[in-house]
Amino acid sequence: MRKALLIAQREIMAQLRTKGFWIGILLFPVIITLSIAAPVFIERSKGVRTYAVRDSSGWLAAAVEREAAASDTRRLLLEAQRREMQKKDLETLPPVLRTLAPVAAKLPPSQLDSSARALALGDTTALVALSADNRAAILGARAEYKAWWDTASARTIRSVSSGPSRAKYARVPATGDLNKRVADEDLFAYLEIGKDPVKDNSGMTFVSRNLTDEDLKDWYENQATELVRKRRLEQERISPKTAAWLGSETQFTQRTVSQRGEQSAVGTKDRLRQNAPIVFVYILWISIFTITQQLLLSTIEEKSTRISEVLLSSVSAVQLMTGKITGIATTGMLMILTWVMTAFLAVKYIPRFFGAPASTDFSGILSDPAFIASFIIYFLLGYLLYSAILIGIGSVVNTIQEAQSLMTPVMMLLMLPLFAMIPISRDPNGTFAKVMSYIPPFTPFVMMNRAAGPPTMMEYVATTLLLVVALVGTLWASAKIFRIGILMTGKPPKATEILQWIRTPVGMTPGRRE
């Protein structure tokens, strides 16, 4: 054991001295940080989409502008309400919103809507439902809010909230040749509204060179649809209340049942937790693939440079193999610890840093003890299983090119759990998932994927025991291959020769077939 530990120590120091190890340590944090920060940064830095409208109806474009202003004001009041209730970042609000924040914190959703319409449009008819103090505060702030709103830039509004349409889109006069303005990128797009949008969609067009970003089109369509629908109801003399009742959907409130049989509500965190194992499976797969590749390359390098022959003059083949697996596993665990800590810190702090606080704390899901324990156990067992296979392959070849043909079946084994990941996550306790759990090469990935199910304790025990038995058998076969293959040079052995090595008793060396 002492000699095996010395070999492990040598492997650890050799890995720590390589550039590849430190690149692997640093590259993943960079990738995970960019994957989280880049979408937030890009969304916040995206330019305002300018558009023009040619309105032949004489009313729809102006109505959309009014409703957009009311909707944007409601979003701003919601943000002020949130900051007031959390007592956080109030000082960064514009003065008028800072004044309105205590009032907004007291208002239910319906009164928040009427307050937004009063501030943006001067519609005070619905303010009668507010208390006298709140009504007076809204009316008193209206002039100041209107002055701020008329002069506020998209950047200013976006600094408060990225939700308002005013932070993303800006309507400009529909002058000149609009097609040429779009072609010259003076306009992002322009819209044409037909003479009678209440009757049909004749003459309704959206013109833009960007065919992938449909956010502006979707937003304007939604605004126009609501206004046209309202006019159609008035035309047919159908009350809004009746229309809402006719259009209401039949919905079922989703609930779940615990293992004790107790019913409980389903929240966002429950849904996220159901999909969290997918993240762990990806990290598990990348970890096992990366670290076992390091073991394979190290074995081939030492064999091709004859270093293994020098080492075997002082230690046995089993001690050399054990030391190499242990050393690479140790550096691998260090690398994974860095990755997990980076992922934890990234999902917790990066969105907040870019001004997009998440309503759910993802870091709490990633630090779930059940997921962490499952990950550690299945990483160790999966690593040992695949490292036994790859160190055996590395011992019988002399170059990377020779190893590629033998690696094909191993890569197929590694890829199958990824292909099955989504079906298993949707039905973690289904027949397919259960069958895959009992196939040792797939067990670490499938059982990790099923962690949110979760499987029964009997399944955990049975699949783990089966995996351990397969691991012991694989290590035994790999040790018999390693003790012979590591000293052989020349043409790689055929599969029949490798099987003969496994059957050969320890202490005997089988002859090679020419």
Short mmCIF file of C-alpha atoms in Angstrom, two decimals:
data_model
loop_
_atom_site.label_atom_id
_atom_site.label_comp_id
_atom_site.label_asym_id
_atom_site.label_seq_id
_atom_site.Cartn_x
_atom_site.Cartn_y
_atom_site.Cartn_z
CA MET A 1 0.00 0.00 0.00
CA ARG A 2 2.86 2.36 0.84
CA LYS A 3 4.34 1.98 -2.63
CA ALA A 4 0.93 2.54 -4.23
CA LEU A 5 0.57 5.75 -2.24
CA LEU A 6 4.01 6.87 -3.41
CA ILE A 7 2.92 6.28 -7.01
CA ALA A 8 -0.29 8.24 -6.29
CA GLN A 9 1.75 11.10 -4.84
CA ARG A 10 3.95 11.07 -7.94
CA GLU A 11 0.85 11.23 -10.19
CA ILE A 12 -0.60 14.13 -8.20
CA MET A 13 2.61 16.13 -8.43
CA ALA A 14 2.95 15.31 -12.14
CA GLN A 15 -0.59 16.53 -12.79
CA LEU A 16 -0.11 19.69 -10.75
CA ARG A 17 2.93 20.55 -12.84
CA THR A 18 1.06 20.33 -16.15
CA LYS A 19 -0.55 23.31 -17.88
CA GLY A 20 -3.55 21.15 -18.83
CA PHE A 21 -4.54 20.65 -15.19
CA TRP A 22 -4.55 24.37 -14.41
CA ILE A 23 -6.30 25.16 -17.68
CA GLY A 24 -8.98 22.64 -16.68
CA ILE A 25 -9.23 24.23 -13.22
CA LEU A 26 -9.58 27.75 -14.62
CA LEU A 27 -11.45 27.13 -17.87
CA PHE A 28 -14.62 25.70 -16.32
CA PRO A 29 -15.15 28.68 -13.98
CA VAL A 30 -14.71 30.99 -16.97
CA ILE A 31 -17.19 28.97 -19.03
CA ILE A 32 -19.82 28.73 -16.27
CA THR A 33 -19.44 32.42 -15.45
CA LEU A 34 -19.81 33.43 -19.08
CA SER A 35 -22.77 31.08 -19.62
CA ILE A 36 -24.65 32.80 -16.78
CA ALA A 37 -23.38 36.36 -17.15
CA ALA A 38 -23.31 36.64 -20.94
CA PRO A 39 -27.10 36.25 -21.57
CA VAL A 40 -27.86 38.76 -18.80
CA PHE A 41 -25.23 41.19 -20.06
CA ILE A 42 -26.27 40.83 -23.71
CA GLU A 43 -29.94 41.35 -22.87
CA ARG A 44 -29.17 44.44 -20.81
CA SER A 45 -26.79 45.87 -23.41
CA LYS A 46 -29.08 45.23 -26.39
CA GLY A 47 -29.87 48.48 -28.18
CA VAL A 48 -33.32 50.04 -28.22
CA ARG A 49 -35.33 48.82 -31.21
CA THR A 50 -36.65 51.83 -33.13
CA TYR A 51 -39.83 51.36 -35.12
CA ALA A 52 -42.37 53.41 -37.03
CA VAL A 53 -46.10 52.85 -37.56
CA ARG A 54 -48.32 53.75 -40.51
CA ASP A 55 -51.82 53.62 -39.10
CA SER A 56 -54.67 53.63 -41.59
CA SER A 57 -57.22 52.85 -38.87
CA GLY A 58 -56.82 56.21 -37.22
CA TRP A 59 -56.96 54.83 -33.68
CA LEU A 60 -55.02 51.60 -33.06
CA ALA A 61 -51.45 52.97 -32.96
CA ALA A 62 -52.40 55.72 -30.50
CA ALA A 63 -54.28 53.20 -28.35
CA VAL A 64 -51.26 50.90 -28.26
CA GLU A 65 -49.08 53.82 -27.11
CA ARG A 66 -51.47 54.64 -24.28
CA GLU A 67 -51.81 51.04 -23.09
CA ALA A 68 -48.05 50.54 -23.30
CA ALA A 69 -47.49 53.60 -21.10
CA ALA A 70 -49.97 52.27 -18.52
CA SER A 71 -48.40 48.79 -18.61
CA ASP A 72 -44.88 50.20 -18.26
CA THR A 73 -45.96 52.37 -15.34
CA ARG A 74 -47.42 49.33 -13.63
CA ARG A 75 -44.08 47.50 -14.02
CA LEU A 76 -42.24 50.46 -12.53
CA LEU A 77 -44.66 50.58 -9.59
CA LEU A 78 -44.16 46.84 -9.05
CA GLU A 79 -40.40 47.35 -8.95
CA ALA A 80 -40.79 50.22 -6.48
CA GLN A 81 -43.14 48.03 -4.43
CA ARG A 82 -40.59 45.18 -4.39
CA ARG A 83 -37.75 47.43 -3.27
CA GLU A 84 -39.90 49.04 -0.59
CA MET A 85 -40.98 45.67 0.82
CA GLN A 86 -37.39 44.39 0.79
CA LYS A 87 -35.99 47.74 1.98
CA LYS A 88 -33.29 47.40 -0.65
CA ASP A 89 -31.91 49.70 -3.39
CA LEU A 90 -34.49 52.40 -2.74
CA GLU A 91 -31.89 55.14 -3.08
CA THR A 92 -31.29 54.22 -6.74
CA LEU A 93 -34.92 54.86 -7.70
CA PRO A 94 -35.84 58.14 -9.40
CA PRO A 95 -37.24 60.63 -6.83
CA VAL A 96 -40.86 60.29 -7.97
CA LEU A 97 -40.78 56.49 -7.76
CA ARG A 98 -39.04 56.71 -4.38
CA THR A 99 -41.96 58.86 -3.22
CA LEU A 100 -44.50 56.40 -4.62
CA ALA A 101 -42.78 53.27 -3.24
CA PRO A 102 -44.44 53.35 0.24
CA VAL A 103 -47.84 53.83 -1.42
CA ALA A 104 -47.27 51.03 -3.96
CA ALA A 105 -46.27 48.65 -1.14
CA LYS A 106 -49.78 48.97 0.32
CA LEU A 107 -51.73 48.40 -2.90
CA PRO A 108 -53.23 45.09 -4.10
CA PRO A 109 -52.86 44.21 -7.82
CA SER A 110 -56.20 45.73 -8.92
CA GLN A 111 -55.45 49.06 -7.24
CA LEU A 112 -51.92 49.00 -8.64
CA ASP A 113 -53.43 48.79 -12.15
CA SER A 114 -55.74 51.76 -11.57
CA SER A 115 -52.90 53.77 -10.02
CA ALA A 116 -50.72 53.08 -13.06
CA ARG A 117 -53.48 54.29 -15.42
CA ALA A 118 -53.97 57.42 -13.33
CA LEU A 119 -50.24 58.24 -13.41
CA ALA A 120 -49.69 57.44 -17.11
CA LEU A 121 -53.02 58.44 -18.68
CA GLY A 122 -54.75 60.70 -16.18
CA ASP A 123 -57.56 58.15 -15.83
CA THR A 124 -58.68 58.75 -12.23
CA THR A 125 -62.08 57.04 -12.42
CA ALA A 126 -60.86 53.83 -10.80
CA LEU A 127 -59.03 55.57 -7.95
CA VAL A 128 -62.24 55.67 -5.89
CA ALA A 129 -61.35 52.22 -4.56
CA LEU A 130 -58.15 53.58 -2.96
CA SER A 131 -58.02 55.01 0.52
CA ALA A 132 -58.08 58.80 0.77
CA ASP A 133 -54.38 58.99 1.68
CA ASN A 134 -53.26 56.70 -1.13
CA ARG A 135 -55.50 58.45 -3.66
CA ALA A 136 -54.09 61.82 -2.63
CA ALA A 137 -50.52 60.51 -2.94
CA ILE A 138 -51.14 59.18 -6.46
CA LEU A 139 -52.84 62.36 -7.64
CA GLY A 140 -50.17 64.52 -6.02
CA ALA A 141 -47.36 62.65 -7.80
CA ARG A 142 -49.04 62.56 -11.21
CA ALA A 143 -47.57 65.78 -12.60
CA GLU A 144 -44.06 64.95 -11.39
CA TYR A 145 -44.34 61.43 -12.79
CA LYS A 146 -45.60 62.69 -16.17
CA ALA A 147 -42.69 65.15 -16.40
CA TRP A 148 -40.19 62.39 -15.55
CA TRP A 149 -41.78 59.88 -17.94
CA ASP A 150 -41.79 62.28 -20.90
CA THR A 151 -38.06 63.00 -20.55
CA ALA A 152 -36.72 59.65 -19.26
CA SER A 153 -34.43 57.80 -21.65
CA ALA A 154 -34.53 54.07 -22.28
CA ARG A 155 -31.30 53.73 -20.28
CA THR A 156 -32.88 55.52 -17.30
CA ILE A 157 -35.96 53.28 -17.36
CA ARG A 158 -33.81 50.18 -17.80
CA SER A 159 -31.80 51.15 -14.73
CA VAL A 160 -35.01 50.76 -12.74
CA SER A 161 -36.40 47.69 -14.53
CA SER A 162 -35.70 45.93 -17.81
CA GLY A 163 -39.36 44.91 -18.13
CA PRO A 164 -41.04 48.07 -19.49
CA SER A 165 -41.42 48.23 -23.27
CA ARG A 166 -40.05 51.79 -23.18
CA ALA A 167 -36.70 50.31 -22.09
CA LYS A 168 -36.60 48.14 -25.22
CA TYR A 169 -38.56 49.83 -27.99
CA ALA A 170 -38.89 53.42 -29.23
CA ARG A 171 -41.47 54.64 -31.73
CA VAL A 172 -40.26 57.29 -34.19
CA PRO A 173 -42.17 59.29 -36.84
CA ALA A 174 -43.09 57.34 -39.99
CA THR A 175 -41.47 59.76 -42.43
CA GLY A 176 -39.64 59.20 -45.70
CA ASP A 177 -39.09 55.89 -47.48
CA LEU A 178 -39.52 53.39 -44.64
CA ASN A 179 -38.17 50.47 -46.69
CA LYS A 180 -34.96 52.38 -47.33
CA ARG A 181 -34.72 53.37 -43.68
CA VAL A 182 -35.00 49.71 -42.67
CA ALA A 183 -32.43 48.73 -45.31
CA ASP A 184 -30.07 51.45 -44.05
CA GLU A 185 -30.67 50.26 -40.45
CA ASP A 186 -32.07 53.65 -39.50
CA LEU A 187 -35.14 51.67 -38.41
CA PHE A 188 -35.26 48.22 -36.90
CA ALA A 189 -38.77 47.70 -38.33
CA TYR A 190 -41.99 49.40 -39.28
CA LEU A 191 -45.61 48.31 -39.02
CA GLU A 192 -48.57 49.00 -41.24
CA ILE A 193 -52.09 48.87 -39.78
CA GLY A 194 -55.06 48.28 -42.07
CA LYS A 195 -58.16 50.46 -42.32
CA ASP A 196 -60.35 48.19 -40.18
CA PRO A 197 -58.37 45.86 -37.88
CA VAL A 198 -61.59 45.09 -36.01
CA LYS A 199 -62.99 43.44 -39.15
CA ASP A 200 -59.94 41.45 -40.25
CA ASN A 201 -56.14 41.48 -40.64
CA SER A 202 -56.10 43.04 -44.08
CA GLY A 203 -53.20 45.46 -44.50
CA MET A 204 -51.48 44.42 -41.28
CA THR A 205 -47.76 43.99 -42.02
CA PHE A 206 -44.48 43.97 -40.10
CA VAL A 207 -41.37 44.84 -42.12
CA SER A 208 -37.85 44.17 -40.83
CA ARG A 209 -34.54 42.77 -42.03
CA ASN A 210 -34.00 40.88 -38.78
CA LEU A 211 -35.99 37.65 -39.10
CA THR A 212 -34.81 36.08 -35.85
CA ASP A 213 -35.60 38.70 -33.22
CA GLU A 214 -39.41 38.77 -33.09
CA ASP A 215 -39.74 40.37 -29.65
CA LEU A 216 -40.98 43.71 -31.03
CA LYS A 217 -43.46 42.00 -33.37
CA ASP A 218 -44.80 39.76 -30.59
CA TRP A 219 -45.12 42.66 -28.15
CA TYR A 220 -46.98 44.89 -30.58
CA GLU A 221 -49.25 42.06 -31.70
CA ASN A 222 -50.20 41.29 -28.09
CA GLN A 223 -50.98 44.94 -27.38
CA ALA A 224 -53.03 45.34 -30.58
CA THR A 225 -54.88 42.05 -30.07
CA GLU A 226 -56.20 43.11 -26.67
CA LEU A 227 -57.40 46.46 -28.01
CA VAL A 228 -59.04 44.96 -31.10
CA ARG A 229 -60.70 42.30 -28.99
CA LYS A 230 -62.11 44.99 -26.70
CA ARG A 231 -63.62 46.84 -29.68
CA ARG A 232 -65.12 43.65 -31.08
CA LEU A 233 -66.79 42.96 -27.74
CA GLU A 234 -68.22 46.47 -27.65
CA GLN A 235 -69.41 46.09 -31.22
CA GLU A 236 -71.22 42.87 -30.36
CA ARG A 237 -72.43 44.34 -27.07
CA ILE A 238 -70.74 41.70 -24.96
CA SER A 239 -69.67 42.87 -21.54
CA PRO A 240 -66.00 42.43 -20.53
CA LYS A 241 -67.13 40.28 -17.62
CA THR A 242 -69.02 37.91 -19.91
CA ALA A 243 -66.12 37.82 -22.36
CA ALA A 244 -63.67 36.98 -19.59
CA TRP A 245 -65.95 34.17 -18.42
CA LEU A 246 -66.36 32.77 -21.96
CA GLY A 247 -62.60 32.91 -22.56
CA SER A 248 -61.52 31.53 -19.21
CA GLU A 249 -59.60 28.26 -19.33
CA THR A 250 -60.32 25.16 -17.32
CA GLN A 251 -57.27 24.71 -15.12
CA PHE A 252 -56.16 22.17 -12.56
CA THR A 253 -54.10 23.24 -9.58
CA GLN A 254 -51.01 21.07 -9.56
CA ARG A 255 -50.11 19.40 -6.29
CA THR A 256 -47.79 16.58 -5.33
CA VAL A 257 -47.64 13.82 -2.74
CA SER A 258 -44.67 13.17 -0.46
CA GLN A 259 -43.29 9.71 0.31
CA ARG A 260 -45.42 9.77 3.47
CA GLY A 261 -48.54 10.27 1.38
CA GLU A 262 -49.03 13.91 2.40
CA GLN A 263 -50.33 16.30 -0.26
CA SER A 264 -48.60 19.64 -0.79
CA ALA A 265 -48.57 22.52 -3.29
CA VAL A 266 -46.09 22.59 -6.17
CA GLY A 267 -43.87 25.66 -6.31
CA THR A 268 -41.18 26.91 -8.65
CA LYS A 269 -38.49 25.44 -6.41
CA ASP A 270 -40.12 22.00 -6.64
CA ARG A 271 -40.05 22.15 -10.44
CA LEU A 272 -36.45 23.33 -10.45
CA ARG A 273 -35.48 20.57 -8.05
CA GLN A 274 -37.06 18.03 -10.38
CA ASN A 275 -34.71 19.15 -13.17
CA ALA A 276 -31.65 19.87 -11.03
CA PRO A 277 -30.23 16.31 -11.43
CA ILE A 278 -29.71 17.05 -15.14
CA VAL A 279 -27.09 19.64 -14.15
CA PHE A 280 -25.38 17.12 -11.88
CA VAL A 281 -25.45 14.46 -14.61
CA TYR A 282 -23.72 16.83 -17.03
CA ILE A 283 -21.03 17.67 -14.46
CA LEU A 284 -20.70 13.97 -13.56
CA TRP A 285 -20.31 12.98 -17.21
CA ILE A 286 -17.78 15.72 -17.96
CA SER A 287 -15.84 14.85 -14.78
CA ILE A 288 -15.60 11.13 -15.47
CA PHE A 289 -14.83 11.64 -19.15
CA THR A 290 -12.15 14.29 -18.51
CA ILE A 291 -10.38 12.56 -15.64
CA THR A 292 -10.37 9.07 -17.15
CA GLN A 293 -8.94 10.59 -20.34
CA GLN A 294 -6.10 12.01 -18.25
CA LEU A 295 -5.48 8.53 -16.86
CA LEU A 296 -5.45 7.01 -20.35
CA LEU A 297 -3.03 9.61 -21.69
CA SER A 298 -0.74 9.28 -18.66
CA THR A 299 -0.60 5.49 -19.06
CA ILE A 300 0.17 5.66 -22.79
CA GLU A 301 2.82 8.33 -22.26
CA GLU A 302 4.63 6.38 -19.54
CA LYS A 303 4.53 3.21 -21.59
CA SER A 304 5.79 4.83 -24.80
CA THR A 305 8.64 6.58 -22.94
CA ARG A 306 9.52 3.39 -20.99
CA ILE A 307 9.00 5.15 -17.66
CA SER A 308 6.63 2.37 -16.63
CA GLU A 309 9.45 -0.19 -17.01
CA VAL A 310 11.61 1.82 -14.60
CA LEU A 311 8.74 2.04 -12.10
CA LEU A 312 8.01 -1.69 -12.38
CA SER A 313 11.56 -2.45 -11.28
CA SER A 314 10.55 -1.13 -7.82
CA VAL A 315 6.79 -1.80 -7.58
CA SER A 316 4.39 -4.45 -8.78
CA ALA A 317 2.02 -3.91 -11.70
CA VAL A 318 -0.99 -3.87 -9.34
CA GLN A 319 0.67 -1.25 -7.11
CA LEU A 320 1.47 0.88 -10.16
CA MET A 321 -2.09 0.65 -11.46
CA THR A 322 -3.58 1.38 -8.01
CA GLY A 323 -1.31 4.37 -7.50
CA LYS A 324 -2.11 5.83 -10.90
CA ILE A 325 -5.88 5.48 -10.42
CA THR A 326 -5.72 6.95 -6.90
CA GLY A 327 -3.48 9.87 -7.90
CA ILE A 328 -5.56 10.87 -10.92
CA ALA A 329 -8.75 10.53 -8.82
CA THR A 330 -7.34 12.90 -6.19
CA THR A 331 -6.48 15.60 -8.71
CA GLY A 332 -9.86 14.99 -10.34
CA MET A 333 -11.70 15.56 -7.05
CA LEU A 334 -9.79 18.80 -6.60
CA MET A 335 -10.84 19.89 -10.06
CA ILE A 336 -14.49 18.94 -9.47
CA LEU A 337 -14.54 20.72 -6.11
CA THR A 338 -13.45 23.87 -7.94
CA TRP A 339 -16.17 23.37 -10.57
CA VAL A 340 -18.96 22.79 -8.05
CA MET A 341 -17.93 25.79 -5.93
CA THR A 342 -17.80 27.93 -9.07
CA ALA A 343 -21.26 26.79 -10.17
CA PHE A 344 -22.63 27.46 -6.67
CA LEU A 345 -21.18 30.97 -6.49
CA ALA A 346 -22.09 31.75 -10.10
CA VAL A 347 -25.81 30.98 -9.82
CA LYS A 348 -25.97 32.76 -6.47
CA TYR A 349 -24.17 36.03 -7.19
CA ILE A 350 -23.69 36.64 -10.93
CA PRO A 351 -27.37 37.41 -11.78
CA ARG A 352 -27.49 39.86 -8.86
CA PHE A 353 -24.26 41.50 -9.97
CA PHE A 354 -25.80 42.22 -13.37
CA GLY A 355 -28.97 43.56 -11.82
CA ALA A 356 -31.21 40.57 -12.51
CA PRO A 357 -32.06 39.10 -9.10
CA ALA A 358 -33.67 35.68 -9.30
CA SER A 359 -36.80 34.95 -7.33
CA THR A 360 -35.56 31.44 -6.57
CA ASP A 361 -32.21 30.72 -4.94
CA PHE A 362 -30.68 28.18 -7.32
CA SER A 363 -27.65 27.83 -5.06
CA GLY A 364 -29.85 26.16 -2.44
CA ILE A 365 -30.81 23.50 -4.99
CA LEU A 366 -27.22 22.94 -6.10
CA SER A 367 -26.14 22.54 -2.46
CA ASP A 368 -28.88 20.02 -1.63
CA PRO A 369 -27.20 17.37 0.60
CA ALA A 370 -28.99 14.52 -1.20
CA PHE A 371 -27.67 15.67 -4.58
CA ILE A 372 -24.16 16.32 -3.28
CA ALA A 373 -23.95 12.92 -1.54
CA SER A 374 -25.27 11.11 -4.63
CA PHE A 375 -22.83 13.00 -6.84
CA ILE A 376 -19.78 12.12 -4.72
CA ILE A 377 -20.71 8.44 -4.43
CA TYR A 378 -21.53 8.00 -8.11
CA PHE A 379 -18.50 9.97 -9.22
CA LEU A 380 -16.16 7.70 -7.24
CA LEU A 381 -17.84 4.49 -8.40
CA GLY A 382 -18.20 5.67 -12.00
CA TYR A 383 -14.64 6.94 -12.12
CA LEU A 384 -13.24 3.69 -10.76
CA LEU A 385 -15.28 1.66 -13.25
CA TYR A 386 -14.26 3.63 -16.32
CA SER A 387 -10.70 4.20 -15.12
CA ALA A 388 -10.29 0.44 -14.81
CA ILE A 389 -11.42 0.08 -18.42
CA LEU A 390 -9.26 2.90 -19.75
CA ILE A 391 -6.09 2.01 -17.87
CA GLY A 392 -6.43 -1.46 -19.32
CA ILE A 393 -6.74 0.03 -22.80
CA GLY A 394 -3.79 2.35 -22.18
CA SER A 395 -1.60 -0.56 -21.14
CA VAL A 396 -2.03 -2.52 -24.41
CA VAL A 397 -1.37 0.32 -26.88
CA ASN A 398 1.64 2.44 -27.65
CA THR A 399 0.07 5.57 -29.19
CA ILE A 400 -3.15 7.59 -29.02
CA GLN A 401 -3.99 6.50 -32.56
CA GLU A 402 -3.95 2.83 -31.51
CA ALA A 403 -6.16 3.62 -28.52
CA GLN A 404 -8.87 5.28 -30.63
CA SER A 405 -10.18 2.03 -32.11
CA LEU A 406 -10.45 0.45 -28.66
CA MET A 407 -12.08 3.60 -27.24
CA THR A 408 -15.08 3.46 -29.61
CA PRO A 409 -17.12 0.96 -27.53
CA VAL A 410 -16.27 2.88 -24.34
CA MET A 411 -17.42 6.17 -25.86
CA MET A 412 -20.68 4.52 -26.91
CA LEU A 413 -21.21 3.41 -23.31
CA LEU A 414 -20.55 6.96 -22.11
CA MET A 415 -22.83 8.59 -24.70
CA LEU A 416 -25.92 6.44 -24.11
CA PRO A 417 -26.73 7.94 -20.66
CA LEU A 418 -26.62 11.42 -22.22
CA PHE A 419 -29.07 10.40 -24.95
CA ALA A 420 -31.38 8.89 -22.33
CA MET A 421 -31.09 11.81 -19.91
CA ILE A 422 -34.24 13.74 -20.92
CA PRO A 423 -36.58 10.69 -21.10
CA ILE A 424 -35.33 9.52 -17.70
CA SER A 425 -35.71 12.97 -16.10
CA ARG A 426 -39.35 13.06 -17.27
CA ASP A 427 -40.13 9.62 -15.88
CA PRO A 428 -37.47 8.88 -13.22
CA ASN A 429 -39.34 5.91 -11.80
CA GLY A 430 -40.50 4.43 -15.11
CA THR A 431 -39.60 1.01 -16.46
CA PHE A 432 -36.92 2.35 -18.83
CA ALA A 433 -35.19 4.27 -16.04
CA LYS A 434 -35.31 1.31 -13.68
CA VAL A 435 -33.88 -1.11 -16.25
CA MET A 436 -31.07 1.30 -17.14
CA SER A 437 -30.26 1.66 -13.43
CA TYR A 438 -29.27 -2.01 -13.22
CA ILE A 439 -26.75 -1.84 -16.10
CA PRO A 440 -23.45 -1.06 -14.28
CA PRO A 441 -21.84 1.22 -16.93
CA PHE A 442 -24.99 3.37 -16.86
CA THR A 443 -25.79 3.16 -13.15
CA PRO A 444 -23.87 6.27 -11.94
CA PHE A 445 -25.47 8.55 -14.53
CA VAL A 446 -28.99 7.09 -14.45
CA MET A 447 -29.25 6.95 -10.64
CA MET A 448 -27.95 10.52 -10.41
CA ASN A 449 -30.56 11.53 -12.99
CA ARG A 450 -33.28 9.82 -10.93
CA ALA A 451 -32.28 11.55 -7.68
CA ALA A 452 -35.28 13.90 -7.80
CA GLY A 453 -37.66 10.94 -8.21
CA PRO A 454 -36.40 9.65 -5.93
CA PRO A 455 -35.74 5.89 -6.28
CA THR A 456 -36.56 3.65 -3.34
CA MET A 457 -33.88 2.78 -0.82
CA MET A 458 -33.99 -0.81 -2.09
CA GLU A 459 -33.12 0.40 -5.59
CA TYR A 460 -30.24 2.47 -4.26
CA VAL A 461 -28.86 -0.53 -2.38
CA ALA A 462 -29.41 -3.08 -5.17
CA THR A 463 -27.99 -0.95 -7.99
CA THR A 464 -25.00 0.14 -5.89
CA LEU A 465 -24.18 -3.45 -4.90
CA LEU A 466 -24.43 -4.54 -8.53
CA LEU A 467 -22.18 -1.63 -9.54
CA VAL A 468 -19.63 -2.56 -6.86
CA VAL A 469 -19.61 -6.19 -8.01
CA ALA A 470 -19.09 -5.06 -11.63
CA LEU A 471 -16.38 -2.67 -10.45
CA VAL A 472 -14.50 -5.41 -8.60
CA GLY A 473 -14.71 -7.68 -11.64
CA THR A 474 -13.54 -4.90 -13.98
CA LEU A 475 -10.61 -3.98 -11.71
CA TRP A 476 -9.62 -7.66 -11.50
CA ALA A 477 -9.70 -8.08 -15.29
CA SER A 478 -7.95 -4.77 -15.85
CA ALA A 479 -5.17 -5.69 -13.39
CA LYS A 480 -4.51 -8.92 -15.28
CA ILE A 481 -4.39 -7.04 -18.58
CA PHE A 482 -2.24 -4.26 -17.13
CA ARG A 483 0.44 -6.54 -15.68
CA ILE A 484 1.09 -8.03 -19.13
CA GLY A 485 0.22 -5.22 -21.50
CA ILE A 486 2.26 -2.48 -19.79
CA LEU A 487 5.52 -4.29 -20.66
CA MET A 488 4.60 -5.33 -24.20
CA THR A 489 5.57 -3.32 -27.24
CA GLY A 490 4.89 -3.62 -30.92
CA LYS A 491 1.56 -4.42 -32.51
CA PRO A 492 -1.46 -4.08 -30.17
CA PRO A 493 -2.97 -7.43 -29.12
CA LYS A 494 -6.21 -8.73 -30.56
CA ALA A 495 -9.34 -9.20 -28.47
CA THR A 496 -8.74 -12.97 -28.28
CA GLU A 497 -5.26 -12.38 -26.84
CA ILE A 498 -6.60 -9.99 -24.22
CA LEU A 499 -9.19 -12.59 -23.17
CA GLN A 500 -6.38 -15.12 -22.91
CA TRP A 501 -4.45 -12.75 -20.60
CA ILE A 502 -7.48 -12.51 -18.32
CA ARG A 503 -7.73 -16.29 -18.11
CA THR A 504 -3.98 -16.75 -17.52
CA PRO A 505 -3.14 -17.38 -13.83
CA VAL A 506 -1.05 -14.77 -12.02
CA GLY A 507 2.66 -15.54 -12.34
CA MET A 508 2.41 -16.86 -15.89
CA THR A 509 2.91 -14.92 -19.10
CA PRO A 510 1.00 -16.14 -22.16
CA GLY A 511 2.74 -16.23 -25.50
CA ARG A 512 1.71 -13.86 -28.27
CA ARG A 513 0.27 -15.02 -31.56
CA GLU A 514 2.04 -13.68 -34.62
#
